[in-house]
């Protein structure tokens, strides 16, 4: 069974969905770069170890050095990003080439970067996607592994759309990882 680390910075609903799914792996640790992130409470509740490395307290180089030390200490083989709001340097990505996976709420290559759902919604898109992809040194530019969509109805609010997107993410991410693992 592979050793995984999940990286998250915020709410952590995808972290929880993965932690509670029946994946054929060891989720060794949650790595979080924000000390007040709600995802830490989720890790405590589920009983998964967590490490907080506050990115704002380090230079990018020192931050990534600390992260690499942790990944080595936990013998991590696959890095799963789930709402992790930091971009890795190309040195870091090269070191873990094809071993970093992310989930992004759009039909990539559309709407890379921040506020993807808001942008698709305000463009009146009738289909909004969720993509699982390998991470390269760009923002949401790596090879797409899987993509599924939700339908937006005329009376859906942005909140309704977010709910649909999250529900899809919580089933798609475990499904894709199960396949990879
Ligand atoms: C998700 O929409 C994911 O696609 C994006 O960040 C969001 C994280 O949500 N990368 P959560 O923290 O897992 O609830």
PDB file of C-alpha atoms and ligand atoms in Angstrom:
ATOM      1  CA  UNK A   1       0.000   0.000   0.000  1.00  0.00           C
ATOM      2  CA  UNK A   2       1.322   3.413  -0.954  1.00  0.00           C
ATOM      3  CA  UNK A   3       1.961   6.148   1.599  1.00  0.00           C
ATOM      4  CA  UNK A   4       0.061   9.340   0.821  1.00  0.00           C
ATOM      5  CA  UNK A   5       0.207  12.881   2.120  1.00  0.00           C
ATOM      6  CA  UNK A   6      -2.759  15.176   1.588  1.00  0.00           C
ATOM      7  CA  UNK A   7      -2.077  18.899   1.359  1.00  0.00           C
ATOM      8  CA  UNK A   8      -4.857  21.376   2.148  1.00  0.00           C
ATOM      9  CA  UNK A   9      -5.122  25.017   3.196  1.00  0.00           C
ATOM     10  CA  UNK A  10      -8.770  25.598   4.066  1.00  0.00           C
ATOM     11  CA  UNK A  11     -12.099  23.931   4.663  1.00  0.00           C
ATOM     12  CA  UNK A  12     -10.981  20.396   3.842  1.00  0.00           C
ATOM     13  CA  UNK A  13     -14.188  18.750   2.625  1.00  0.00           C
ATOM     14  CA  UNK A  14     -12.171  16.919  -0.039  1.00  0.00           C
ATOM     15  CA  UNK A  15      -9.630  15.846   2.568  1.00  0.00           C
ATOM     16  CA  UNK A  16     -12.445  14.361   4.646  1.00  0.00           C
ATOM     17  CA  UNK A  17     -14.018  12.644   1.630  1.00  0.00           C
ATOM     18  CA  UNK A  18     -10.672  11.023   0.814  1.00  0.00           C
ATOM     19  CA  UNK A  19      -9.900  10.130   4.416  1.00  0.00           C
ATOM     20  CA  UNK A  20     -13.288   8.423   4.788  1.00  0.00           C
ATOM     21  CA  UNK A  21     -13.222   6.660   1.417  1.00  0.00           C
ATOM     22  CA  UNK A  22     -12.057   3.137   1.108  1.00  0.00           C
ATOM     23  CA  UNK A  23      -8.750   3.810  -0.666  1.00  0.00           C
ATOM     24  CA  UNK A  24      -6.122   1.165  -0.930  1.00  0.00           C
ATOM     25  CA  UNK A  25      -3.377   3.282   0.682  1.00  0.00           C
ATOM     26  CA  UNK A  26      -2.090   4.764   3.930  1.00  0.00           C
ATOM     27  CA  UNK A  27      -2.956   8.417   4.375  1.00  0.00           C
ATOM     28  CA  UNK A  28       0.034   9.084   6.578  1.00  0.00           C
ATOM     29  CA  UNK A  29      -0.368  12.801   7.143  1.00  0.00           C
ATOM     30  CA  UNK A  30      -2.240  15.994   6.365  1.00  0.00           C
ATOM     31  CA  UNK A  31       0.095  18.880   5.612  1.00  0.00           C
ATOM     32  CA  UNK A  32      -1.480  22.287   6.114  1.00  0.00           C
ATOM     33  CA  UNK A  33       0.096  25.683   5.564  1.00  0.00           C
ATOM     34  CA  UNK A  34      -2.521  27.683   7.570  1.00  0.00           C
ATOM     35  CA  UNK A  35      -2.714  27.226  11.312  1.00  0.00           C
ATOM     36  CA  UNK A  36      -6.407  28.182  11.582  1.00  0.00           C
ATOM     37  CA  UNK A  37      -7.659  26.085   8.665  1.00  0.00           C
ATOM     38  CA  UNK A  38     -10.798  24.054   9.386  1.00  0.00           C
ATOM     39  CA  UNK A  39      -9.196  21.019   7.751  1.00  0.00           C
ATOM     40  CA  UNK A  40      -7.085  20.584  10.912  1.00  0.00           C
ATOM     41  CA  UNK A  41     -10.253  20.021  12.966  1.00  0.00           C
ATOM     42  CA  UNK A  42     -11.326  17.397  10.448  1.00  0.00           C
ATOM     43  CA  UNK A  43      -7.969  15.594  10.789  1.00  0.00           C
ATOM     44  CA  UNK A  44      -8.299  15.656  14.591  1.00  0.00           C
ATOM     45  CA  UNK A  45     -11.835  14.266  14.383  1.00  0.00           C
ATOM     46  CA  UNK A  46     -10.886  11.473  11.972  1.00  0.00           C
ATOM     47  CA  UNK A  47      -7.615  10.720  13.727  1.00  0.00           C
ATOM     48  CA  UNK A  48      -5.163  11.443  10.927  1.00  0.00           C
ATOM     49  CA  UNK A  49      -1.805  12.949  11.834  1.00  0.00           C
ATOM     50  CA  UNK A  50      -1.255  16.485  10.710  1.00  0.00           C
ATOM     51  CA  UNK A  51       1.652  18.852  10.328  1.00  0.00           C
ATOM     52  CA  UNK A  52       1.268  22.602  10.146  1.00  0.00           C
ATOM     53  CA  UNK A  53       3.999  24.465   8.314  1.00  0.00           C
ATOM     54  CA  UNK A  54       2.973  28.084   8.043  1.00  0.00           C
ATOM     55  CA  UNK A  55       4.132  29.121   4.614  1.00  0.00           C
ATOM     56  CA  UNK A  56       3.956  32.826   5.493  1.00  0.00           C
ATOM     57  CA  UNK A  57       6.746  32.350   8.045  1.00  0.00           C
ATOM     58  CA  UNK A  58       9.295  31.057   5.549  1.00  0.00           C
ATOM     59  CA  UNK A  59      10.891  31.955   2.260  1.00  0.00           C
ATOM     60  CA  UNK A  60       9.612  29.697  -0.528  1.00  0.00           C
ATOM     61  CA  UNK A  61      12.928  27.834  -0.538  1.00  0.00           C
ATOM     62  CA  UNK A  62      12.937  27.175   3.213  1.00  0.00           C
ATOM     63  CA  UNK A  63       9.255  26.303   3.193  1.00  0.00           C
ATOM     64  CA  UNK A  64       9.760  23.659   0.521  1.00  0.00           C
ATOM     65  CA  UNK A  65      12.845  22.360   2.324  1.00  0.00           C
ATOM     66  CA  UNK A  66      10.702  21.764   5.405  1.00  0.00           C
ATOM     67  CA  UNK A  67       8.018  20.098   3.308  1.00  0.00           C
ATOM     68  CA  UNK A  68      10.579  17.777   1.707  1.00  0.00           C
ATOM     69  CA  UNK A  69      11.902  16.829   5.155  1.00  0.00           C
ATOM     70  CA  UNK A  70       8.377  15.909   6.221  1.00  0.00           C
ATOM     71  CA  UNK A  71       7.701  13.935   3.058  1.00  0.00           C
ATOM     72  CA  UNK A  72      10.886  11.983   3.647  1.00  0.00           C
ATOM     73  CA  UNK A  73      10.165  11.437   7.342  1.00  0.00           C
ATOM     74  CA  UNK A  74       6.703  10.035   6.534  1.00  0.00           C
ATOM     75  CA  UNK A  75       8.080   8.088   3.538  1.00  0.00           C
ATOM     76  CA  UNK A  76       5.487   9.650   1.235  1.00  0.00           C
ATOM     77  CA  UNK A  77       5.113   8.186  -2.261  1.00  0.00           C
ATOM     78  CA  UNK A  78       2.162  10.203  -3.576  1.00  0.00           C
ATOM     79  CA  UNK A  79       1.138  13.806  -2.855  1.00  0.00           C
ATOM     80  CA  UNK A  80      -2.553  14.663  -3.065  1.00  0.00           C
ATOM     81  CA  UNK A  81      -3.553  18.320  -3.190  1.00  0.00           C
ATOM     82  CA  UNK A  82      -7.054  19.103  -1.962  1.00  0.00           C
ATOM     83  CA  UNK A  83      -7.684  22.826  -1.784  1.00  0.00           C
ATOM     84  CA  UNK A  84      -3.997  23.573  -1.273  1.00  0.00           C
ATOM     85  CA  UNK A  85      -3.544  27.248  -2.061  1.00  0.00           C
ATOM     86  CA  UNK A  86       0.162  27.415  -2.805  1.00  0.00           C
ATOM     87  CA  UNK A  87       2.118  26.925  -5.998  1.00  0.00           C
ATOM     88  CA  UNK A  88       5.163  24.647  -5.807  1.00  0.00           C
ATOM     89  CA  UNK A  89       8.437  25.707  -7.405  1.00  0.00           C
ATOM     90  CA  UNK A  90       9.536  23.886 -10.540  1.00  0.00           C
ATOM     91  CA  UNK A  91      12.397  22.298  -8.534  1.00  0.00           C
ATOM     92  CA  UNK A  92       9.876  20.779  -6.143  1.00  0.00           C
ATOM     93  CA  UNK A  93       7.601  19.605  -8.943  1.00  0.00           C
ATOM     94  CA  UNK A  94      10.548  18.072 -10.828  1.00  0.00           C
ATOM     95  CA  UNK A  95      11.591  16.190  -7.695  1.00  0.00           C
ATOM     96  CA  UNK A  96       8.105  14.677  -7.387  1.00  0.00           C
ATOM     97  CA  UNK A  97       7.349  14.459 -11.071  1.00  0.00           C
ATOM     98  CA  UNK A  98       4.088  12.533 -11.744  1.00  0.00           C
ATOM     99  CA  UNK A  99       3.654  12.060  -7.999  1.00  0.00           C
ATOM    100  CA  UNK A 100       1.551  15.151  -7.300  1.00  0.00           C
ATOM    101  CA  UNK A 101      -2.171  15.131  -8.078  1.00  0.00           C
ATOM    102  CA  UNK A 102      -4.668  17.985  -7.765  1.00  0.00           C
ATOM    103  CA  UNK A 103      -8.402  18.539  -8.122  1.00  0.00           C
ATOM    104  CA  UNK A 104      -9.656  21.685  -9.811  1.00  0.00           C
ATOM    105  CA  UNK A 105     -13.273  22.812 -10.233  1.00  0.00           C
ATOM    106  CA  UNK A 106     -13.377  23.353 -13.992  1.00  0.00           C
ATOM    107  CA  UNK A 107     -13.279  21.502 -17.237  1.00  0.00           C
ATOM    108  CA  UNK A 108      -9.542  22.031 -17.763  1.00  0.00           C
ATOM    109  CA  UNK A 109      -7.979  23.739 -19.662  1.00  0.00           C
ATOM    110  CA  UNK A 110     -10.860  26.183 -19.073  1.00  0.00           C
ATOM    111  CA  UNK A 111     -10.779  28.462 -16.024  1.00  0.00           C
ATOM    112  CA  UNK A 112      -7.352  27.694 -14.646  1.00  0.00           C
ATOM    113  CA  UNK A 113      -6.481  29.420 -11.379  1.00  0.00           C
ATOM    114  CA  UNK A 114      -8.627  31.069  -8.733  1.00  0.00           C
ATOM    115  CA  UNK A 115     -12.432  31.500  -8.638  1.00  0.00           C
ATOM    116  CA  UNK A 116     -13.031  29.016 -11.443  1.00  0.00           C
ATOM    117  CA  UNK A 117     -16.624  28.237 -10.415  1.00  0.00           C
ATOM    118  CA  UNK A 118     -17.557  31.906 -10.020  1.00  0.00           C
ATOM    119  CA  UNK A 119     -16.159  32.677 -13.488  1.00  0.00           C
ATOM    120  CA  UNK A 120     -17.964  29.780 -15.165  1.00  0.00           C
ATOM    121  CA  UNK A 121     -21.208  30.704 -13.391  1.00  0.00           C
ATOM    122  CA  UNK A 122     -21.018  34.340 -14.392  1.00  0.00           C
ATOM    123  CA  UNK A 123     -20.392  33.281 -17.992  1.00  0.00           C
ATOM    124  CA  UNK A 124     -23.692  31.355 -17.775  1.00  0.00           C
ATOM    125  CA  UNK A 125     -21.990  28.046 -18.526  1.00  0.00           C
ATOM    126  CA  UNK A 126     -24.552  25.269 -18.465  1.00  0.00           C
ATOM    127  CA  UNK A 127     -21.968  22.614 -17.702  1.00  0.00           C
ATOM    128  CA  UNK A 128     -19.242  23.100 -15.111  1.00  0.00           C
ATOM    129  CA  UNK A 129     -16.495  20.553 -14.704  1.00  0.00           C
ATOM    130  CA  UNK A 130     -14.252  19.047 -12.092  1.00  0.00           C
ATOM    131  CA  UNK A 131     -10.828  17.849 -13.230  1.00  0.00           C
ATOM    132  CA  UNK A 132      -8.279  15.649 -11.523  1.00  0.00           C
ATOM    133  CA  UNK A 133      -4.836  16.272 -12.945  1.00  0.00           C
ATOM    134  CA  UNK A 134      -1.122  15.781 -12.452  1.00  0.00           C
ATOM    135  CA  UNK A 135       0.667  18.852 -11.182  1.00  0.00           C
ATOM    136  CA  UNK A 136       3.418  20.456 -13.203  1.00  0.00           C
ATOM    137  CA  UNK A 137       5.069  23.797 -12.566  1.00  0.00           C
ATOM    138  CA  UNK A 138       2.210  25.830 -14.103  1.00  0.00           C
ATOM    139  CA  UNK A 139      -1.136  26.713 -12.525  1.00  0.00           C
ATOM    140  CA  UNK A 140      -3.558  23.863 -13.294  1.00  0.00           C
ATOM    141  CA  UNK A 141      -1.658  23.034 -16.484  1.00  0.00           C
ATOM    142  CA  UNK A 142      -0.641  19.395 -15.865  1.00  0.00           C
ATOM    143  CA  UNK A 143      -2.077  16.383 -17.709  1.00  0.00           C
ATOM    144  CA  UNK A 144      -5.726  15.729 -16.962  1.00  0.00           C
ATOM    145  CA  UNK A 145      -6.453  12.268 -15.568  1.00  0.00           C
ATOM    146  CA  UNK A 146     -10.256  12.538 -15.368  1.00  0.00           C
ATOM    147  CA  UNK A 147     -12.963  15.143 -15.830  1.00  0.00           C
ATOM    148  CA  UNK A 148     -16.686  15.043 -15.075  1.00  0.00           C
ATOM    149  CA  UNK A 149     -19.332  17.781 -15.210  1.00  0.00           C
ATOM    150  CA  UNK A 150     -22.421  18.959 -13.401  1.00  0.00           C
ATOM    151  CA  UNK A 151     -25.352  20.602 -15.170  1.00  0.00           C
ATOM    152  CA  UNK A 152     -26.382  24.098 -14.192  1.00  0.00           C
ATOM    153  CA  UNK A 153     -30.130  24.769 -14.320  1.00  0.00           C
ATOM    154  CA  UNK A 154     -31.574  28.194 -14.998  1.00  0.00           C
ATOM    155  CA  UNK A 155     -32.716  28.623 -11.412  1.00  0.00           C
ATOM    156  CA  UNK A 156     -29.464  27.455  -9.766  1.00  0.00           C
ATOM    157  CA  UNK A 157     -27.779  30.007  -7.522  1.00  0.00           C
ATOM    158  CA  UNK A 158     -24.004  30.121  -7.196  1.00  0.00           C
ATOM    159  CA  UNK A 159     -24.456  28.377  -3.856  1.00  0.00           C
ATOM    160  CA  UNK A 160     -26.420  25.545  -5.518  1.00  0.00           C
ATOM    161  CA  UNK A 161     -23.665  25.169  -8.089  1.00  0.00           C
ATOM    162  CA  UNK A 162     -20.967  24.978  -5.409  1.00  0.00           C
ATOM    163  CA  UNK A 163     -22.946  22.267  -3.645  1.00  0.00           C
ATOM    164  CA  UNK A 164     -23.171  20.245  -6.872  1.00  0.00           C
ATOM    165  CA  UNK A 165     -19.469  20.772  -7.581  1.00  0.00           C
ATOM    166  CA  UNK A 166     -18.457  19.660  -4.102  1.00  0.00           C
ATOM    167  CA  UNK A 167     -20.686  16.582  -4.263  1.00  0.00           C
ATOM    168  CA  UNK A 168     -19.075  15.643  -7.573  1.00  0.00           C
ATOM    169  CA  UNK A 169     -15.573  16.275  -6.214  1.00  0.00           C
ATOM    170  CA  UNK A 170     -16.218  14.071  -3.197  1.00  0.00           C
ATOM    171  CA  UNK A 171     -17.111  11.114  -5.399  1.00  0.00           C
ATOM    172  CA  UNK A 172     -14.723  11.752  -8.305  1.00  0.00           C
ATOM    173  CA  UNK A 173     -11.497  12.246  -6.336  1.00  0.00           C
ATOM    174  CA  UNK A 174     -11.714   8.930  -4.407  1.00  0.00           C
ATOM    175  CA  UNK A 175     -12.828   7.121  -7.580  1.00  0.00           C
ATOM    176  CA  UNK A 176      -9.849   8.385  -9.583  1.00  0.00           C
ATOM    177  CA  UNK A 177      -7.346   7.743  -6.789  1.00  0.00           C
ATOM    178  CA  UNK A 178      -8.656   4.229  -6.304  1.00  0.00           C
ATOM    179  CA  UNK A 179      -7.955   3.627  -9.990  1.00  0.00           C
ATOM    180  CA  UNK A 180      -4.437   5.073  -9.748  1.00  0.00           C
ATOM    181  CA  UNK A 181      -3.599   3.203  -6.571  1.00  0.00           C
TER     182      UNK A 181
HETATM  183  C1  LIG B   1     -12.219  22.440  -4.164  1.00  0.00           C
HETATM  184  O1  LIG B   1     -13.251  23.020  -4.914  1.00  0.00           O
HETATM  185  C2  LIG B   1     -11.096  22.002  -5.057  1.00  0.00           C
HETATM  186  O2  LIG B   1     -11.509  21.657  -6.330  1.00  0.00           O
HETATM  187  C3  LIG B   1     -10.221  23.226  -5.113  1.00  0.00           C
HETATM  188  O3  LIG B   1     -10.313  23.801  -3.829  1.00  0.00           O
HETATM  189  C4  LIG B   1     -11.564  23.451  -3.249  1.00  0.00           C
HETATM  190  C5  LIG B   1     -11.284  22.897  -1.887  1.00  0.00           C
HETATM  191  O4  LIG B   1     -12.462  22.641  -1.156  1.00  0.00           O
HETATM  192  N1  LIG B   1      -8.872  22.898  -5.506  1.00  0.00           N
HETATM  193  P1  LIG B   1     -12.351  21.890   0.246  1.00  0.00           P
HETATM  194  O5  LIG B   1     -11.369  22.682   1.111  1.00  0.00           O
HETATM  195  O6  LIG B   1     -11.875  20.510  -0.010  1.00  0.00           O
HETATM  196  O7  LIG B   1     -13.738  21.921   0.825  1.00  0.00           O
END
